[in-house]
Short mmCIF file of C-alpha atoms and ligand atoms in Angstrom, two decimals:
data_model
loop_
_atom_site.label_atom_id
_atom_site.label_comp_id
_atom_site.label_asym_id
_atom_site.label_seq_id
_atom_site.Cartn_x
_atom_site.Cartn_y
_atom_site.Cartn_z
CA MET A 1 -130.49 117.28 54.79
CA SER A 2 -129.06 115.73 57.89
CA LEU A 3 -129.93 116.31 61.48
CA SER A 4 -126.73 118.07 62.30
CA ARG A 5 -127.20 120.50 59.44
CA ARG A 6 -130.74 121.27 60.47
CA GLY A 7 -129.56 121.72 64.02
CA PHE A 8 -126.84 123.96 62.80
CA LEU A 9 -129.15 126.15 60.77
CA GLY A 10 -131.63 126.31 63.63
CA ALA A 11 -129.01 127.43 66.08
CA MET A 12 -127.15 129.77 63.76
CA GLY A 13 -128.33 132.86 65.52
CA LEU A 14 -127.12 131.59 68.87
CA THR A 15 -123.78 130.15 67.94
CA ALA A 16 -120.68 132.26 67.76
CA ILE A 17 -118.57 131.75 64.70
CA GLY A 18 -115.31 130.38 65.99
CA ALA A 19 -112.44 132.58 66.91
CA ALA A 20 -110.30 130.09 65.03
CA GLY A 21 -110.94 131.80 61.76
CA VAL A 22 -113.05 132.49 58.73
CA GLY A 23 -115.10 129.56 57.58
CA ALA A 24 -115.40 128.03 61.02
CA VAL A 25 -118.82 126.55 61.66
CA VAL A 26 -119.90 125.40 65.06
CA PHE A 27 -122.32 122.52 65.29
CA PRO A 28 -124.30 122.77 68.50
CA SER A 29 -125.16 119.06 68.57
CA GLY A 30 -121.71 118.16 69.80
CA GLU A 31 -120.84 116.42 66.57
CA THR A 32 -118.80 117.47 63.59
CA ALA A 33 -120.22 114.82 61.30
CA GLU A 34 -123.25 113.64 59.31
CA LEU A 35 -125.64 110.81 60.12
CA LEU A 36 -126.04 107.88 57.76
CA ARG A 37 -129.19 105.87 58.45
CA SER A 38 -129.58 102.12 58.20
CA ARG A 39 -132.02 100.52 55.79
CA ALA A 40 -131.80 97.11 57.44
CA SER A 41 -134.32 96.15 60.07
CA LEU A 42 -132.52 96.63 63.32
CA PRO A 43 -132.75 94.46 66.43
CA GLU A 44 -134.18 95.61 69.72
CA PRO A 45 -131.38 96.96 71.90
CA PHE A 46 -129.93 94.72 74.63
CA ARG A 47 -130.76 91.36 73.01
CA VAL A 48 -127.39 90.37 71.54
CA PRO A 49 -124.80 89.13 74.05
CA LEU A 50 -121.55 91.09 74.31
CA PRO A 51 -118.76 89.28 72.44
CA ILE A 52 -115.27 89.25 73.91
CA PRO A 53 -112.53 89.14 71.27
CA ALA A 54 -110.18 86.15 71.38
CA MET A 55 -106.79 86.81 73.00
CA LEU A 56 -103.38 86.21 71.48
CA GLU A 57 -100.40 86.31 73.82
CA GLY A 58 -97.14 87.65 72.49
CA ASP A 59 -95.88 86.76 69.01
CA CYS A 60 -98.69 85.90 66.66
CA GLU A 61 -99.88 85.83 63.09
CA ILE A 62 -102.89 87.71 61.79
CA ILE A 63 -104.44 87.02 58.42
CA GLN A 64 -106.20 90.06 57.04
CA ARG A 65 -109.15 88.73 55.12
CA VAL A 66 -112.71 89.36 54.06
CA ALA A 67 -115.20 87.64 56.34
CA ASP A 68 -119.00 87.44 56.35
CA LEU A 69 -120.06 88.13 59.90
CA GLU A 70 -123.42 88.08 61.60
CA ILE A 71 -123.49 91.55 63.13
CA LEU A 72 -127.25 92.09 62.90
CA PRO A 73 -129.21 88.96 63.85
CA GLY A 74 -130.13 87.00 60.71
CA LEU A 75 -128.08 89.10 58.28
CA ARG A 76 -124.56 88.74 56.92
CA THR A 77 -122.14 91.63 56.75
CA SER A 78 -119.06 91.36 54.57
CA MET A 79 -116.19 92.95 56.44
CA LEU A 80 -112.46 93.55 56.16
CA THR A 81 -111.04 91.79 59.19
CA TYR A 82 -107.97 90.99 61.18
CA GLY A 83 -108.20 87.22 61.56
CA GLY A 84 -111.83 86.79 60.55
CA THR A 85 -113.49 88.63 63.43
CA PHE A 86 -114.55 92.15 64.31
CA PRO A 87 -112.94 93.40 66.46
CA GLY A 88 -109.76 91.55 65.58
CA PRO A 89 -108.09 89.41 68.26
CA THR A 90 -106.85 91.17 71.38
CA ILE A 91 -103.07 90.96 71.40
CA VAL A 92 -101.52 90.87 74.87
CA SER A 93 -97.87 91.84 75.33
CA ARG A 94 -95.68 92.04 78.38
CA ARG A 95 -93.76 95.24 79.01
CA GLY A 96 -90.11 94.75 78.08
CA THR A 97 -90.74 91.69 75.90
CA ARG A 98 -90.83 92.50 72.24
CA THR A 99 -93.78 91.20 70.28
CA VAL A 100 -93.63 90.23 66.62
CA VAL A 101 -96.97 90.36 64.85
CA THR A 102 -96.88 88.83 61.38
CA HIS A 103 -99.58 90.23 59.13
CA ARG A 104 -100.64 88.56 55.91
CA ASN A 105 -102.77 90.62 53.54
CA GLU A 106 -105.40 88.49 51.79
CA LEU A 107 -107.72 91.48 51.33
CA PRO A 108 -108.45 93.09 47.97
CA VAL A 109 -106.82 96.35 49.13
CA PRO A 110 -103.52 97.56 50.59
CA THR A 111 -103.26 98.07 54.33
CA ALA A 112 -100.95 99.74 56.81
CA VAL A 113 -101.13 98.50 60.40
CA HIS A 114 -100.71 101.15 63.06
CA LEU A 115 -100.31 100.36 66.75
CA HIS A 116 -102.12 103.33 68.27
CA GLY A 117 -100.31 104.34 71.45
CA GLY A 118 -97.30 102.20 70.63
CA HIS A 119 -93.79 103.45 71.34
CA VAL A 120 -92.33 101.91 68.22
CA PRO A 121 -89.62 102.60 65.62
CA ALA A 122 -90.81 104.66 62.66
CA ASP A 123 -90.58 101.77 60.21
CA GLN A 124 -92.95 99.71 62.42
CA ASP A 125 -95.49 102.50 62.95
CA GLY A 126 -97.72 101.90 59.94
CA TYR A 127 -96.90 105.14 58.14
CA PRO A 128 -99.71 105.62 55.59
CA THR A 129 -97.51 105.04 52.55
CA ASP A 130 -95.66 102.13 54.19
CA MET A 131 -98.17 99.68 52.82
CA LEU A 132 -98.70 95.93 52.86
CA LEU A 133 -99.96 95.06 49.38
CA PRO A 134 -102.14 92.10 48.50
CA ALA A 135 -100.90 89.60 45.92
CA GLY A 136 -101.29 90.89 42.41
CA TRP A 137 -101.73 94.52 43.41
CA ASP A 138 -100.21 96.72 40.78
CA HIS A 139 -98.45 99.37 42.76
CA HIS A 140 -97.88 102.81 41.39
CA SER A 141 -97.91 105.02 44.41
CA ALA A 142 -96.93 108.60 43.87
CA HIS A 143 -95.46 108.64 47.33
CA GLY A 144 -92.77 106.00 47.12
CA GLY A 145 -93.45 104.48 50.53
CA ALA A 146 -91.59 101.36 51.60
CA VAL A 147 -94.18 98.86 50.41
CA THR A 148 -94.12 95.17 51.19
CA ARG A 149 -95.96 92.38 49.44
CA VAL A 150 -98.47 90.05 51.09
CA THR A 151 -96.72 89.39 54.38
CA ARG A 152 -94.60 91.31 56.81
CA GLU A 153 -93.62 91.37 60.44
CA TYR A 154 -94.35 94.30 62.68
CA VAL A 155 -91.87 94.29 65.54
CA TYR A 156 -93.02 96.06 68.69
CA PRO A 157 -90.47 96.63 71.48
CA CYS A 158 -93.28 96.96 74.09
CA ASP A 159 -90.89 99.03 76.11
CA GLN A 160 -93.65 101.10 77.67
CA ARG A 161 -96.10 101.20 80.59
CA ALA A 162 -99.04 98.84 80.84
CA ALA A 163 -101.80 100.39 78.76
CA THR A 164 -104.82 99.77 76.58
CA LEU A 165 -103.57 100.23 73.02
CA TRP A 166 -105.29 99.36 69.80
CA TYR A 167 -104.23 98.53 66.29
CA HIS A 168 -106.02 99.70 63.20
CA ASP A 169 -105.60 100.43 59.55
CA HIS A 170 -103.76 103.60 58.49
CA ARG A 171 -103.60 103.23 54.71
CA MET A 172 -103.02 106.50 52.87
CA ASP A 173 -106.38 108.13 52.01
CA PHE A 174 -108.43 105.04 52.98
CA ALA A 175 -108.14 104.59 56.76
CA GLY A 176 -111.74 105.77 57.29
CA PRO A 177 -113.50 103.18 55.14
CA GLN A 178 -111.06 100.40 56.05
CA VAL A 179 -111.44 100.85 59.80
CA TYR A 180 -115.19 101.23 59.31
CA ARG A 181 -115.28 97.91 57.50
CA GLY A 182 -113.57 96.19 60.38
CA LEU A 183 -109.80 96.70 60.62
CA ALA A 184 -109.42 97.40 64.34
CA GLY A 185 -108.48 95.43 67.45
CA PHE A 186 -107.12 95.83 70.97
CA HIS A 187 -103.47 95.45 71.91
CA LEU A 188 -102.92 95.40 75.67
CA ILE A 189 -99.59 95.88 77.39
CA THR A 190 -99.34 94.42 80.90
CA ASP A 191 -96.63 94.92 83.51
CA ASP A 192 -95.66 94.14 87.11
CA GLU A 193 -96.75 97.51 88.45
CA GLU A 194 -100.30 97.00 87.24
CA ASP A 195 -100.39 93.30 88.21
CA ALA A 196 -99.55 94.23 91.80
CA LEU A 197 -102.69 96.34 92.15
CA PRO A 198 -105.87 94.74 93.53
CA LEU A 199 -107.90 95.68 90.44
CA PRO A 200 -110.53 93.46 88.78
CA LYS A 201 -108.92 90.84 86.55
CA GLY A 202 -109.84 87.99 84.23
CA ASP A 203 -113.43 88.07 83.07
CA ARG A 204 -114.00 91.13 85.25
CA ASP A 205 -111.58 93.09 83.04
CA LEU A 206 -113.54 93.86 79.88
CA PRO A 207 -112.20 95.51 76.74
CA LEU A 208 -115.10 97.45 75.14
CA MET A 209 -114.60 98.77 71.64
CA ILE A 210 -117.35 101.25 70.80
CA THR A 211 -118.14 102.02 67.16
CA ASP A 212 -121.12 103.23 65.17
CA ARG A 213 -122.17 101.83 61.82
CA ALA A 214 -125.03 101.99 59.30
CA PHE A 215 -126.34 98.93 57.46
CA ASP A 216 -128.06 98.40 54.15
CA ALA A 217 -131.17 96.25 53.86
CA ASP A 218 -129.07 93.20 52.95
CA GLY A 219 -126.83 93.63 55.99
CA SER A 220 -123.90 95.18 54.15
CA LEU A 221 -122.25 98.23 55.65
CA ARG A 222 -123.23 101.61 54.32
CA TYR A 223 -120.38 104.08 53.88
CA PRO A 224 -120.36 107.03 51.47
CA SER A 225 -117.10 106.22 49.65
CA LEU A 226 -116.69 107.78 46.23
CA ASP A 227 -115.12 104.50 45.12
CA SER A 228 -116.74 101.58 46.95
CA THR A 229 -113.98 99.18 45.81
CA LEU A 230 -111.51 101.32 47.80
CA ARG A 231 -109.05 100.73 45.02
CA GLN A 232 -108.47 104.11 43.48
CA VAL A 233 -110.52 107.18 44.25
CA PRO A 234 -110.23 108.34 47.85
CA GLY A 235 -112.77 110.41 49.71
CA VAL A 236 -116.46 110.43 50.52
CA ASP A 237 -119.63 112.01 49.22
CA PRO A 238 -119.08 115.71 50.03
CA ASP A 239 -122.14 115.73 52.31
CA PHE A 240 -120.16 113.46 54.64
CA ALA A 241 -116.87 115.30 54.60
CA GLU A 242 -117.41 116.36 58.22
CA GLY A 243 -117.34 112.71 59.23
CA VAL A 244 -119.57 109.64 59.05
CA LEU A 245 -121.96 108.70 61.85
CA GLY A 246 -123.92 105.44 61.87
CA ASP A 247 -127.23 104.87 63.64
CA VAL A 248 -126.24 101.54 65.24
CA VAL A 249 -123.79 101.50 68.14
CA LEU A 250 -121.69 98.34 68.21
CA VAL A 251 -119.77 97.28 71.30
CA ASN A 252 -117.16 94.67 70.42
CA GLY A 253 -118.96 94.34 67.11
CA ALA A 254 -122.44 93.63 68.53
CA PRO A 255 -125.39 96.01 68.24
CA TRP A 256 -126.33 97.54 71.64
CA PRO A 257 -125.30 94.32 73.43
CA VAL A 258 -126.14 93.03 76.90
CA HIS A 259 -123.65 91.53 79.34
CA GLU A 260 -124.35 89.65 82.57
CA VAL A 261 -122.21 90.61 85.53
CA ASP A 262 -121.94 89.72 89.19
CA ALA A 263 -122.66 92.56 91.61
CA VAL A 264 -118.97 93.34 91.99
CA ARG A 265 -116.33 95.69 90.63
CA HIS A 266 -115.42 95.43 86.95
CA ARG A 267 -112.71 97.11 84.98
CA LEU A 268 -113.90 98.47 81.65
CA ARG A 269 -111.30 99.35 79.04
CA LEU A 270 -113.35 101.77 76.98
CA LEU A 271 -112.14 102.55 73.48
CA ASN A 272 -113.90 104.89 71.11
CA ALA A 273 -112.96 103.36 67.75
CA SER A 274 -115.70 105.21 65.86
CA ASN A 275 -114.77 107.17 62.78
CA ALA A 276 -116.30 110.44 63.90
CA ARG A 277 -118.77 109.94 66.75
CA ARG A 278 -118.18 111.29 70.22
CA TYR A 279 -119.94 109.79 73.25
CA ARG A 280 -120.91 110.88 76.72
CA LEU A 281 -121.31 107.50 78.40
CA GLU A 282 -123.85 107.65 81.20
CA PHE A 283 -124.87 104.78 83.49
CA ASP A 284 -128.53 104.41 84.44
CA PRO A 285 -129.25 103.78 87.29
CA PRO A 286 -126.21 105.71 88.50
CA THR A 287 -123.30 103.39 89.17
CA SER A 288 -120.04 104.19 90.91
CA LEU A 289 -117.50 105.03 88.24
CA VAL A 290 -113.81 105.67 88.85
CA GLN A 291 -111.25 106.36 86.15
CA ILE A 292 -107.99 104.49 86.75
CA GLY A 293 -106.25 104.86 83.41
CA SER A 294 -106.17 106.78 80.18
CA ASP A 295 -104.57 106.32 76.75
CA GLY A 296 -101.06 105.93 78.15
CA GLY A 297 -101.82 103.66 81.11
CA LEU A 298 -102.59 104.07 84.81
CA LEU A 299 -103.38 107.46 86.31
CA ASP A 300 -101.40 108.44 89.41
CA ARG A 301 -104.60 108.48 91.49
CA PRO A 302 -108.14 107.35 90.77
CA ARG A 303 -110.60 109.99 89.60
CA PRO A 304 -114.30 109.57 90.27
CA LEU A 305 -116.35 110.51 87.21
CA ASP A 306 -120.07 111.02 86.65
CA ASP A 307 -119.79 110.05 83.00
CA VAL A 308 -117.14 109.53 80.33
CA VAL A 309 -116.84 111.81 77.33
CA MET A 310 -114.83 110.10 74.60
CA ALA A 311 -113.68 111.33 71.22
CA PRO A 312 -112.49 108.96 68.48
CA GLY A 313 -109.19 107.30 69.37
CA GLU A 314 -109.42 107.88 73.12
CA ARG A 315 -109.34 105.18 75.81
CA PHE A 316 -110.63 105.35 79.37
CA ASP A 317 -109.92 102.60 81.86
CA VAL A 318 -112.61 102.76 84.52
CA VAL A 319 -113.70 100.63 87.45
CA VAL A 320 -117.47 100.35 87.84
CA ASP A 321 -118.94 98.86 90.98
CA PHE A 322 -122.23 97.04 90.58
CA ALA A 323 -122.33 96.09 94.32
CA ALA A 324 -125.05 98.60 95.15
CA HIS A 325 -127.45 97.02 92.66
CA SER A 326 -129.74 94.19 93.63
CA PRO A 327 -129.86 91.03 91.51
CA GLY A 328 -131.83 91.53 88.32
CA THR A 329 -131.01 95.24 88.01
CA GLU A 330 -130.42 96.35 84.46
CA VAL A 331 -127.78 99.04 84.16
CA THR A 332 -128.07 100.79 80.83
CA VAL A 333 -125.19 102.71 79.29
CA ARG A 334 -126.40 105.54 77.10
CA ASN A 335 -124.76 108.19 75.00
CA GLY A 336 -125.80 111.40 76.70
CA LEU A 337 -124.95 113.41 73.59
CA ASP A 338 -127.95 112.01 71.72
CA GLY A 339 -129.75 109.93 74.34
CA GLY A 340 -129.24 106.75 72.31
CA PRO A 341 -128.44 103.34 73.80
CA VAL A 342 -124.91 101.91 73.88
CA MET A 343 -125.17 98.67 75.90
CA ARG A 344 -126.61 97.15 79.05
CA PHE A 345 -125.26 95.24 82.03
CA ARG A 346 -127.62 92.79 83.72
CA VAL A 347 -126.68 92.22 87.35
CA ARG A 348 -126.85 88.51 88.15
CA GLY A 349 -126.28 88.33 91.87
CA LYS A 350 -123.93 88.87 94.75
CA ALA A 351 -120.45 87.40 94.59
CA SER A 352 -117.28 87.77 96.58
CA ASP A 353 -115.00 90.59 95.59
CA ASP A 354 -111.51 91.14 96.98
CA THR A 355 -110.69 93.97 94.61
CA ARG A 356 -110.40 97.65 95.45
CA VAL A 357 -109.15 100.81 93.86
CA PRO A 358 -106.08 101.95 95.77
CA GLU A 359 -105.42 105.61 96.50
CA THR A 360 -102.14 105.46 94.62
CA LEU A 361 -102.14 103.69 91.27
CA SER A 362 -98.82 104.72 89.78
CA ARG A 363 -96.06 107.26 90.08
CA TYR A 364 -94.78 109.20 87.13
CA GLU A 365 -93.23 112.49 86.25
CA ARG A 366 -95.54 115.44 85.93
CA LEU A 367 -94.28 117.35 82.92
CA ASP A 368 -93.58 120.94 83.94
CA PRO A 369 -94.84 123.49 81.41
CA ALA A 370 -92.38 126.04 82.80
CA ALA A 371 -89.48 123.80 81.79
CA THR A 372 -90.33 123.58 78.10
CA VAL A 373 -87.84 124.42 75.39
CA ARG A 374 -90.35 125.70 72.81
CA THR A 375 -93.99 125.93 71.82
CA ARG A 376 -95.37 124.67 68.53
CA VAL A 377 -98.79 125.62 67.27
CA TRP A 378 -100.88 123.21 65.22
CA ARG A 379 -104.03 124.72 63.71
CA PHE A 380 -106.77 122.32 62.72
CA SER A 381 -109.25 123.87 60.32
CA ARG A 382 -111.35 123.37 57.27
CA LYS A 383 -110.21 125.10 54.15
CA SER A 384 -113.01 127.52 53.44
CA GLY A 385 -114.88 127.30 50.16
CA THR A 386 -114.12 123.64 49.50
CA LYS A 387 -115.88 120.42 50.38
CA SER A 388 -113.75 117.38 49.75
CA HIS A 389 -110.12 116.96 50.72
CA SER A 390 -110.59 120.14 52.58
CA TRP A 391 -109.15 119.61 56.04
CA ARG A 392 -105.89 121.29 56.91
CA ILE A 393 -103.22 121.53 59.56
CA ASN A 394 -101.52 124.92 59.62
CA GLY A 395 -103.16 125.57 56.28
CA GLU A 396 -101.56 122.61 54.52
CA PRO A 397 -102.98 119.29 53.32
CA PHE A 398 -101.03 116.18 54.33
CA ASP A 399 -98.03 115.40 52.19
CA PRO A 400 -96.25 112.24 53.35
CA ASP A 401 -92.98 113.51 51.91
CA ARG A 402 -93.02 116.94 53.51
CA VAL A 403 -91.56 117.32 57.01
CA ASP A 404 -93.78 119.76 58.88
CA ALA A 405 -91.69 119.80 62.04
CA ALA A 406 -88.30 118.47 63.09
CA VAL A 407 -88.51 117.66 66.78
CA PRO A 408 -85.36 116.89 68.77
CA LEU A 409 -85.60 113.81 70.95
CA GLY A 410 -85.51 114.46 74.67
CA GLU A 411 -86.67 118.09 74.58
CA LEU A 412 -89.81 119.07 76.41
CA GLU A 413 -92.18 121.03 74.20
CA ILE A 414 -95.62 122.56 74.47
CA TRP A 415 -97.83 121.69 71.55
CA ARG A 416 -100.82 123.97 71.20
CA PHE A 417 -103.72 122.49 69.24
CA VAL A 418 -106.08 125.14 67.87
CA SER A 419 -109.36 124.07 66.30
CA ASP A 420 -112.27 125.47 64.35
CA LEU A 421 -114.62 122.50 64.93
CA HIS A 422 -114.42 119.28 66.92
CA HIS A 423 -111.08 117.66 66.21
CA PRO A 424 -109.75 114.76 68.28
CA VAL A 425 -106.02 115.30 67.93
CA HIS A 426 -103.69 112.31 68.08
CA VAL A 427 -99.89 112.18 68.27
CA HIS A 428 -97.81 109.12 67.39
CA LEU A 429 -94.73 107.77 69.24
CA ASP A 430 -95.07 109.22 72.75
CA PRO A 431 -97.93 110.21 75.01
CA PHE A 432 -98.37 113.74 76.34
CA GLN A 433 -99.95 115.44 79.33
CA VAL A 434 -102.67 118.04 78.94
CA VAL A 435 -101.52 121.18 80.75
CA ALA A 436 -104.23 123.71 79.84
CA ARG A 437 -107.51 124.22 78.01
CA ARG A 438 -107.99 127.77 76.76
CA GLY A 439 -105.32 128.83 79.21
CA HIS A 440 -107.25 127.31 82.13
CA ALA A 441 -107.00 124.07 84.03
CA PRO A 442 -107.40 120.81 82.08
CA GLY A 443 -110.86 119.25 82.05
CA PRO A 444 -112.27 116.19 83.81
CA TYR A 445 -111.37 113.85 80.93
CA ASP A 446 -107.81 115.07 80.42
CA GLY A 447 -106.09 113.16 83.22
CA GLY A 448 -102.94 111.08 82.92
CA TRP A 449 -100.84 110.26 79.88
CA LYS A 450 -102.86 110.88 76.74
CA ASP A 451 -102.19 110.28 73.07
CA THR A 452 -105.48 111.65 71.80
CA VAL A 453 -107.22 114.75 73.07
CA ASP A 454 -110.70 116.03 72.31
CA ILE A 455 -110.59 119.64 71.10
CA GLY A 456 -113.90 121.45 71.00
CA PRO A 457 -115.11 123.99 68.45
CA ALA A 458 -113.15 127.24 68.41
CA ASP A 459 -110.92 126.07 71.22
CA TYR A 460 -107.28 125.46 71.98
CA VAL A 461 -105.50 122.99 74.21
CA ASP A 462 -101.89 122.94 75.37
CA VAL A 463 -100.13 119.64 75.93
CA ALA A 464 -96.59 118.95 77.15
CA VAL A 465 -94.74 116.33 75.14
CA ARG A 466 -91.24 114.88 74.98
CA PHE A 467 -90.28 112.31 72.39
CA THR A 468 -87.84 109.57 73.22
CA GLY A 469 -86.12 106.55 71.78
CA HIS A 470 -86.77 106.52 68.06
CA LYS A 471 -85.75 108.82 65.23
CA GLY A 472 -87.82 109.02 62.10
CA GLN A 473 -91.11 110.01 60.56
CA TYR A 474 -94.27 110.15 62.68
CA LEU A 475 -97.69 111.75 62.52
CA VAL A 476 -99.88 114.22 64.28
CA HIS A 477 -103.42 114.14 62.96
CA CYS A 478 -107.10 114.46 63.55
CA HIS A 479 -108.60 111.09 64.57
CA ASN A 480 -111.92 111.88 62.97
CA LEU A 481 -111.04 109.39 60.24
CA GLU A 482 -112.81 111.30 57.49
CA HIS A 483 -110.80 114.39 58.40
CA GLU A 484 -107.65 112.29 58.53
CA ASP A 485 -108.25 110.79 55.08
CA MET A 486 -109.11 114.19 53.71
CA ALA A 487 -105.66 115.49 54.55
CA MET A 488 -105.83 116.61 58.22
CA MET A 489 -102.54 115.01 59.05
CA ALA A 490 -98.98 116.32 59.40
CA ARG A 491 -95.61 114.65 59.45
CA PHE A 492 -93.04 115.37 62.12
CA ASP A 493 -89.62 113.85 62.21
CA THR A 494 -87.88 113.13 65.47
CA THR A 495 -84.21 114.01 65.21
CU1 LIG B 501 -105.15 105.71 65.77
CU2 LIG B 501 -102.47 107.70 63.48
O1 LIG B 501 -103.91 106.69 64.56
CU1 LIG B 502 -101.53 106.39 66.66
CU1 LIG B 503 -110.90 116.81 62.63
#
């Protein structure tokens, strides 16, 4: 039995069963997921240097292929990759200049590439049945998606604010294992507004993709798929239906890495690309931490934070200032939710720094909840009495052909997300603003334009959203990837 189950049983007497409904269980550990342990011998933390993914500017080609990577020192891990690395290359686009990314599928499985946070036409969004098939794949999908063979272009208008986006697999029923095995990368949008700010740039602007994984003795990834070929049978061992946690935290694909920095400000683009793990990132010794951006780009004003709580899918752009630390100081980042290590910064020495965090970062409209046209309620819950394929939105499992909401473009709506357990809720096409948690003020991690919001057990969150620009089929779903694969996804069509 796993830790979270034992914790759950131990705390049963203390934990209220959620108001969200019958069958709700509340895990006190802060996780709705199960831990998978590694059998490989693991390195000491803070020995492996932090890798920085290669950058591709503008139009580019990515070959999706199997690659044997050295993730754990001395072992090989066979992964599904974008371009032979994990994370995949960081794509950099300029606002207003469309970017064409040509993907070629040389993997043994179909894929669907989703640009998470992208304001893109529906046929470029990586809808789960809109698959890119490998050569020789015999396709008999029940869903009749618009499949393509071997190679296709994804055309991104990039008509949106500078922001830290990411791309990842979204294949119907198999996004969890395929992202876990490596199909994820950053896609940054830059613009003049952001360039004009005196923020850290170049090698002081670090994308940090945080994931957790478990490894077998031979270095291969452990994941509880029912069908390890990922060819036919979707789903995981029922014990892991809450979500899969690994016992090794990878940052940019390296286990608990270390990175040398000058004693100056750095911008960290934090992305939680884990399947199911949440983090409370804490810096030890305490280090000045200011949030400057969220999923949808710059905040209006900087927000000092003590720590960063991140659910799967979320991004936090923060500026950390190492200036107060003397040379040789080791600043450890830990996950306060379990006390485990994440990574370490080793402060080299003093250096000149002409950066600062201005009082005003950006100006944008604050969506007015009083001006909304309608409210929609989306209930995220487990179907009671079942184990696999048991996650529901408004009581229904995902059906890619069923339209769960028709949403007129240009109309301001309140979407209320109601949850039984932890569900990080993500909306495609346009970002939203959090307007209330449980009818009260938004929390410390809700600032700015968001596309993914962390909903706690037996809670509800109201967001204001207005879709623009593109008509077609999009998704609202839980970004716990095991929940997503096991049907916690809904289709809405913009009209
Ligand atoms: Cu990052 Cu629909 O997902
Ligand atoms: Cu998305
Ligand atoms: Cu969920």
